Every structure is written in structure tokens, then in C-alpha cells.
mmCIF file of C-alpha atoms in Angstrom:
data_model
loop_
_atom_site.group_PDB
_atom_site.id
_atom_site.type_symbol
_atom_site.label_atom_id
_atom_site.label_comp_id
_atom_site.label_asym_id
_atom_site.label_seq_id
_atom_site.Cartn_x
_atom_site.Cartn_y
_atom_site.Cartn_z
ATOM 1 C CA MET R 1 -96.984 -126.097 -254.468
ATOM 2 C CA GLU R 2 -99.399 -123.529 -255.900
ATOM 3 C CA ALA R 3 -103.096 -124.417 -255.855
ATOM 4 C CA LEU R 4 -104.692 -125.943 -258.921
ATOM 5 C CA LEU R 5 -108.071 -124.747 -260.157
ATOM 6 C CA THR R 6 -111.040 -126.467 -258.575
ATOM 7 C CA LEU R 7 -113.481 -128.322 -260.819
ATOM 8 C CA PRO R 8 -116.372 -125.845 -260.183
ATOM 9 C CA GLN R 9 -113.993 -122.939 -260.789
ATOM 10 C CA ALA R 10 -112.754 -124.356 -264.096
ATOM 11 C CA GLY R 11 -116.264 -125.411 -265.174
ATOM 12 C CA ALA R 12 -117.769 -121.975 -264.559
ATOM 13 C CA PHE R 13 -114.891 -120.320 -266.405
ATOM 14 C CA LEU R 14 -115.126 -122.656 -269.410
ATOM 15 C CA ALA R 15 -118.894 -122.157 -269.726
ATOM 16 C CA VAL R 16 -118.462 -118.396 -270.012
ATOM 17 C CA ALA R 17 -115.299 -118.603 -272.125
ATOM 18 C CA VAL R 18 -116.914 -120.872 -274.733
ATOM 19 C CA LEU R 19 -119.896 -118.548 -275.139
ATOM 20 C CA LEU R 20 -117.642 -115.503 -275.507
ATOM 21 C CA THR R 21 -115.452 -117.322 -278.041
ATOM 22 C CA LEU R 22 -118.509 -118.269 -280.100
ATOM 23 C CA ALA R 23 -119.900 -114.717 -280.076
ATOM 24 C CA PRO R 24 -119.276 -112.950 -283.416
ATOM 25 C CA GLY R 25 -115.966 -111.113 -283.484
ATOM 26 C CA PRO R 26 -113.152 -110.215 -285.911
ATOM 27 C CA ASP R 27 -111.149 -113.385 -285.232
ATOM 28 C CA ASN R 28 -113.832 -116.036 -285.606
ATOM 29 C CA LEU R 29 -115.439 -114.206 -288.553
ATOM 30 C CA MET R 30 -112.093 -114.193 -290.368
ATOM 31 C CA VAL R 31 -111.591 -117.883 -289.569
ATOM 32 C CA LEU R 32 -115.063 -118.566 -290.988
ATOM 33 C CA SER R 33 -114.526 -116.484 -294.114
ATOM 34 C CA LEU R 34 -111.084 -117.962 -294.813
ATOM 35 C CA GLY R 35 -112.420 -121.480 -294.417
ATOM 36 C CA MET R 36 -115.303 -120.768 -296.781
ATOM 37 C CA ALA R 37 -113.146 -118.984 -299.390
ATOM 38 C CA ARG R 38 -109.897 -120.979 -299.292
ATOM 39 C CA GLY R 39 -110.783 -124.307 -297.728
ATOM 40 C CA ARG R 40 -110.355 -126.112 -294.451
ATOM 41 C CA ARG R 41 -106.568 -125.904 -294.338
ATOM 42 C CA ALA R 42 -106.530 -122.103 -294.508
ATOM 43 C CA GLY R 43 -109.332 -121.677 -291.992
ATOM 44 C CA VAL R 44 -107.789 -124.056 -289.467
ATOM 45 C CA ALA R 45 -104.292 -122.539 -289.848
ATOM 46 C CA PHE R 46 -105.459 -118.979 -289.243
ATOM 47 C CA GLY R 47 -107.730 -120.084 -286.391
ATOM 48 C CA LEU R 48 -104.913 -121.916 -284.613
ATOM 49 C CA GLY R 49 -102.706 -118.836 -284.925
ATOM 50 C CA CYS R 50 -105.379 -116.627 -283.350
ATOM 51 C CA ALA R 51 -105.913 -119.113 -280.537
ATOM 52 C CA ILE R 52 -102.222 -119.588 -279.692
ATOM 53 C CA GLY R 53 -101.838 -115.812 -279.646
ATOM 54 C CA CYS R 54 -103.891 -115.853 -276.431
ATOM 55 C CA LEU R 55 -100.863 -117.279 -274.589
ATOM 56 C CA SER R 56 -99.044 -113.945 -274.752
ATOM 57 C CA HIS R 57 -102.021 -112.169 -273.176
ATOM 58 C CA THR R 58 -102.233 -114.859 -270.516
ATOM 59 C CA ALA R 59 -98.610 -114.292 -269.511
ATOM 60 C CA LEU R 60 -99.014 -110.509 -269.448
ATOM 61 C CA ALA R 61 -102.182 -110.723 -267.377
ATOM 62 C CA ALA R 62 -100.771 -113.242 -264.893
ATOM 63 C CA LEU R 63 -97.506 -111.353 -264.384
ATOM 64 C CA GLY R 64 -99.085 -107.892 -264.396
ATOM 65 C CA VAL R 65 -101.891 -108.597 -261.939
ATOM 66 C CA SER R 66 -99.575 -110.520 -259.624
ATOM 67 C CA ALA R 67 -97.118 -107.617 -259.619
ATOM 68 C CA LEU R 68 -99.868 -105.114 -258.849
ATOM 69 C CA ILE R 69 -101.218 -107.210 -255.991
ATOM 70 C CA ALA R 70 -97.728 -107.499 -254.521
ATOM 71 C CA ALA R 71 -96.836 -103.830 -255.038
ATOM 72 C CA SER R 72 -99.957 -101.860 -254.208
ATOM 73 C CA ALA R 73 -103.533 -102.549 -253.221
ATOM 74 C CA TRP R 74 -104.355 -99.038 -254.482
ATOM 75 C CA ALA R 75 -102.916 -99.759 -257.942
ATOM 76 C CA PHE R 76 -104.796 -103.050 -258.127
ATOM 77 C CA GLY R 77 -107.967 -101.194 -257.163
ATOM 78 C CA LEU R 78 -107.471 -98.848 -260.110
ATOM 79 C CA LEU R 79 -107.005 -101.839 -262.409
ATOM 80 C CA ARG R 80 -110.185 -103.386 -261.025
ATOM 81 C CA LEU R 81 -112.111 -100.147 -261.652
ATOM 82 C CA ALA R 82 -110.762 -99.774 -265.191
ATOM 83 C CA GLY R 83 -111.420 -103.441 -265.951
ATOM 84 C CA GLY R 84 -114.988 -103.285 -264.679
ATOM 85 C CA LEU R 85 -115.793 -100.194 -266.740
ATOM 86 C CA TYR R 86 -114.153 -101.741 -269.800
ATOM 87 C CA LEU R 87 -116.208 -104.934 -269.525
ATOM 88 C CA ILE R 88 -119.415 -102.919 -269.136
ATOM 89 C CA TRP R 89 -118.481 -100.861 -272.197
ATOM 90 C CA LEU R 90 -117.852 -104.046 -274.192
ATOM 91 C CA GLY R 91 -121.233 -105.398 -273.095
ATOM 92 C CA VAL R 92 -123.122 -102.252 -274.043
ATOM 93 C CA GLN R 93 -121.407 -102.201 -277.441
ATOM 94 C CA ALA R 94 -122.307 -105.845 -278.069
ATOM 95 C CA LEU R 95 -125.947 -105.231 -277.092
ATOM 96 C CA ARG R 96 -126.179 -102.127 -279.273
ATOM 97 C CA GLN R 97 -124.549 -103.736 -282.286
ATOM 98 C CA ALA R 98 -126.277 -107.141 -282.124
ATOM 99 C CA ARG R 99 -126.702 -108.182 -285.731
ATOM 100 C CA PRO R 100 -127.056 -111.248 -287.957
ATOM 101 C CA LEU R 101 -123.806 -113.170 -288.365
ATOM 102 C CA ARG R 102 -122.128 -112.722 -291.742
ATOM 103 C CA ALA R 103 -118.662 -113.845 -292.727
ATOM 104 C CA ALA R 104 -116.199 -111.068 -293.448
ATOM 105 C CA PRO R 105 -114.855 -111.015 -297.018
ATOM 106 C CA ALA R 106 -111.595 -112.879 -297.431
ATOM 107 C CA ALA R 107 -108.702 -111.760 -299.585
ATOM 108 C CA GLY R 108 -108.252 -113.726 -302.764
ATOM 109 C CA THR R 109 -104.481 -114.194 -302.702
ATOM 110 C CA ALA R 110 -103.136 -117.674 -301.997
ATOM 111 C CA GLU R 111 -101.061 -118.052 -298.837
ATOM 112 C CA SER R 112 -99.405 -121.002 -297.180
ATOM 113 C CA ALA R 113 -100.832 -122.494 -294.005
ATOM 114 C CA THR R 114 -97.667 -121.428 -292.146
ATOM 115 C CA ARG R 115 -98.084 -117.821 -293.254
ATOM 116 C CA LEU R 116 -101.753 -117.802 -292.308
ATOM 117 C CA PHE R 117 -100.912 -119.254 -288.885
ATOM 118 C CA ALA R 118 -98.312 -116.514 -288.373
ATOM 119 C CA LYS R 119 -100.782 -113.818 -289.429
ATOM 120 C CA GLY R 120 -103.392 -115.097 -286.988
ATOM 121 C CA LEU R 121 -100.808 -115.340 -284.204
ATOM 122 C CA LEU R 122 -99.534 -111.801 -284.764
ATOM 123 C CA ALA R 123 -102.986 -110.274 -285.209
ATOM 124 C CA ASN R 124 -104.109 -111.631 -281.847
ATOM 125 C CA ALA R 125 -100.865 -111.146 -279.909
ATOM 126 C CA VAL R 126 -100.477 -107.423 -280.678
ATOM 127 C CA ASN R 127 -104.137 -106.468 -280.284
ATOM 128 C CA PRO R 128 -104.335 -104.058 -277.291
ATOM 129 C CA LYS R 129 -108.071 -104.702 -276.915
ATOM 130 C CA VAL R 130 -107.391 -108.393 -276.268
ATOM 131 C CA ILE R 131 -104.742 -107.479 -273.687
ATOM 132 C CA LEU R 132 -107.276 -105.300 -271.845
ATOM 133 C CA PHE R 133 -109.887 -108.045 -272.105
ATOM 134 C CA PHE R 134 -107.616 -110.628 -270.479
ATOM 135 C CA LEU R 135 -106.650 -108.205 -267.701
ATOM 136 C CA ALA R 136 -110.337 -107.611 -266.961
ATOM 137 C CA PHE R 137 -111.729 -111.106 -267.588
ATOM 138 C CA LEU R 138 -109.331 -113.598 -265.995
ATOM 139 C CA PRO R 139 -109.320 -112.095 -262.461
ATOM 140 C CA GLN R 140 -113.098 -112.637 -262.298
ATOM 141 C CA PHE R 141 -112.500 -116.358 -261.787
ATOM 142 C CA VAL R 142 -109.537 -116.206 -259.414
ATOM 143 C CA ALA R 143 -110.298 -117.544 -255.928
ATOM 144 C CA ALA R 144 -108.456 -114.896 -253.921
ATOM 145 C CA GLY R 145 -108.607 -116.854 -250.671
ATOM 146 C CA ARG R 146 -106.620 -119.734 -252.132
ATOM 147 C CA GLY R 147 -103.562 -117.608 -252.925
ATOM 148 C CA GLY R 148 -101.372 -117.786 -256.009
ATOM 149 C CA ALA R 149 -103.439 -115.357 -258.109
ATOM 150 C CA GLY R 150 -100.877 -115.300 -260.899
ATOM 151 C CA TRP R 151 -100.727 -119.103 -261.073
ATOM 152 C CA GLN R 152 -104.535 -119.339 -261.117
ATOM 153 C CA MET R 153 -104.707 -116.783 -263.942
ATOM 154 C CA LEU R 154 -102.086 -118.698 -265.893
ATOM 155 C CA GLN R 155 -104.201 -121.861 -265.629
ATOM 156 C CA LEU R 156 -107.337 -119.961 -266.647
ATOM 157 C CA GLY R 157 -105.536 -118.483 -269.635
ATOM 158 C CA LEU R 158 -104.345 -121.913 -270.723
ATOM 159 C CA LEU R 159 -107.919 -123.202 -270.482
ATOM 160 C CA PHE R 160 -109.131 -120.251 -272.543
ATOM 161 C CA THR R 161 -106.468 -120.904 -275.174
ATOM 162 C CA LEU R 162 -107.301 -124.621 -275.292
ATOM 163 C CA GLU R 163 -111.035 -124.133 -275.809
ATOM 164 C CA THR R 164 -110.298 -121.440 -278.413
ATOM 165 C CA VAL R 165 -108.033 -123.863 -280.294
ATOM 166 C CA PHE R 166 -110.850 -126.420 -280.509
ATOM 167 C CA ILE R 167 -113.556 -123.903 -281.427
ATOM 168 C CA PHE R 168 -111.544 -121.987 -284.027
ATOM 169 C CA ALA R 169 -110.265 -125.227 -285.580
ATOM 170 C CA ALA R 170 -113.840 -126.535 -285.739
ATOM 171 C CA ILE R 171 -115.055 -123.301 -287.351
ATOM 172 C CA GLY R 172 -112.283 -123.439 -289.955
ATOM 173 C CA TRP R 173 -112.836 -127.160 -290.629
ATOM 174 C CA THR R 174 -116.612 -126.923 -291.009
ATOM 175 C CA ALA R 175 -116.671 -123.439 -292.571
ATOM 176 C CA GLY R 176 -118.563 -124.449 -295.716
ATOM 177 C CA SER R 177 -121.377 -126.268 -293.938
ATOM 178 C CA LEU R 178 -121.406 -123.766 -291.084
ATOM 179 C CA GLY R 179 -121.668 -120.855 -293.490
ATOM 180 C CA GLN R 180 -124.711 -122.388 -295.193
ATOM 181 C CA TRP R 181 -126.337 -123.078 -291.816
ATOM 182 C CA LEU R 182 -125.781 -119.471 -290.726
ATOM 183 C CA VAL R 183 -127.242 -118.101 -293.960
ATOM 184 C CA ARG R 184 -130.446 -120.024 -293.231
ATOM 185 C CA ARG R 185 -130.483 -118.744 -289.613
ATOM 186 C CA PRO R 186 -129.316 -115.104 -289.757
ATOM 187 C CA GLY R 187 -130.571 -114.312 -286.254
ATOM 188 C CA VAL R 188 -128.094 -116.633 -284.512
ATOM 189 C CA GLY R 189 -125.328 -114.028 -284.548
ATOM 190 C CA ALA R 190 -127.559 -111.366 -282.997
ATOM 191 C CA TRP R 191 -128.554 -113.652 -280.129
ATOM 192 C CA LEU R 192 -124.925 -114.620 -279.488
ATOM 193 C CA ASP R 193 -124.050 -110.913 -279.395
ATOM 194 C CA ARG R 194 -126.823 -110.255 -276.869
ATOM 195 C CA ALA R 195 -125.773 -113.161 -274.672
ATOM 196 C CA ALA R 196 -122.112 -112.098 -274.729
ATOM 197 C CA GLY R 197 -123.075 -108.478 -274.072
ATOM 198 C CA GLY R 198 -125.119 -109.448 -271.044
ATOM 199 C CA ILE R 199 -122.255 -111.519 -269.652
ATOM 200 C CA PHE R 200 -119.797 -108.643 -270.134
ATOM 201 C CA VAL R 201 -122.077 -106.214 -268.281
ATOM 202 C CA LEU R 202 -122.650 -108.626 -265.396
ATOM 203 C CA LEU R 203 -118.939 -109.386 -265.060
ATOM 204 C CA GLY R 204 -118.121 -105.690 -265.154
ATOM 205 C CA LEU R 205 -120.635 -104.875 -262.436
ATOM 206 C CA ARG R 206 -119.358 -107.782 -260.350
ATOM 207 C CA LEU R 207 -115.810 -106.506 -260.683
ATOM 208 C CA LEU R 208 -116.802 -102.974 -259.664
ATOM 209 C CA MET R 209 -118.649 -104.232 -256.581
ATOM 210 C CA THR R 210 -115.870 -106.577 -255.444
ATOM 211 C CA ARG R 211 -113.881 -105.287 -252.465
#
């Protein structure tokens, strides 16, 4: 039987994953704006679609990294190098663009919750940037000595999806109150950007230095 994640391993991953999910980005800003403009139902539906879309990236990352490890240490080394540089680039961009959090404008047309869920699911599932992020982020928390890298990444991806479901649903459900709170504290978004940027840079450097 493949090894399950250890409690410290899962705890460390969740702590970082929650902060990165909360950091301002296209998905959570759209969830916020839809919830504020169209109500809780719309915000929650779109948020759940975005969150469930992470499952496709989890499968690709788990299968892809496992295949590379099995096929070629050299190919996996290239992936590690590309992933490290990508994470550092993401971090630098987040630090440079740290700004107050504002909800993106939402379209005014009425849509069903099912349609909004499907739009969120598709938007996340086909985003190549998210695919690259999962390929670079999940291996950081794999305990190589325990074996079963693909199985560990699958578990990590499921954890990421689960915490995203809760956070995005909470953002959509509390969008009205949350939006008012953010308007009174415009610097929160900038600090979340800085924190996420710092984590990206550190993870990227760690990945580049790992042998």
C-alpha cells in the first residue's frame, strides 16, 4: 500500500496552500465580484467550479511527474529547474504588483448556478498557468524517501482542492460583508500579495537547490 501523507507534511502544505489561495488572483476576485453583484448563489457556484477544476491539474501533475521520475532523472531535473524559475518569477511579479484588493467588475447578465459552476470549472481546468503552478508547487511537499511520489502528489492535490472549495465557497457566501470590510481596509490585498510573493520566491529557490 502506498504511503499516506504524514500529519506534519499535510499541515505544512495546508498552511502554505491556504495563504496562496487567499492571495488576490483572478479566480477569487471573480468569486468575490460575482457574489457581491449577483448574490451568494452565483458566487458560491462559480467558486466551487474553480475549486473542482484543480482536480484536473492534480491528475496531470501526479501522472506527469511520476512518469518523468520513472523515465529519466535528467528530464525530471529539467522540470525541477523550470519549476523553480517559474515560482521565482511568480513571486517577483506578486511583489512588484502588490496592490490594494478590489473586486473585478462582474458582467450584468443573469446566469444559472449550473452555468456559472461550469464556467468556473472550465476557466480553471484549461488555464496553462495553473498547470505549471501545480507542476512546480506540489513536488515541494513530496517526501522523496517515502516513495510513491505520484500518490503523494495526488493526496496533496486533493487537499489543495478541498481547502479551495471551503475558501472560495466562503468568499462567495460572505461576498457582501467581505467586500465592505475590504473597502475599509484597502491594504490587506497588498500584504497578501507580498506574503504570497515571498513564499513563491522561497519555494522556487528551494526547488533549484534541491538535488
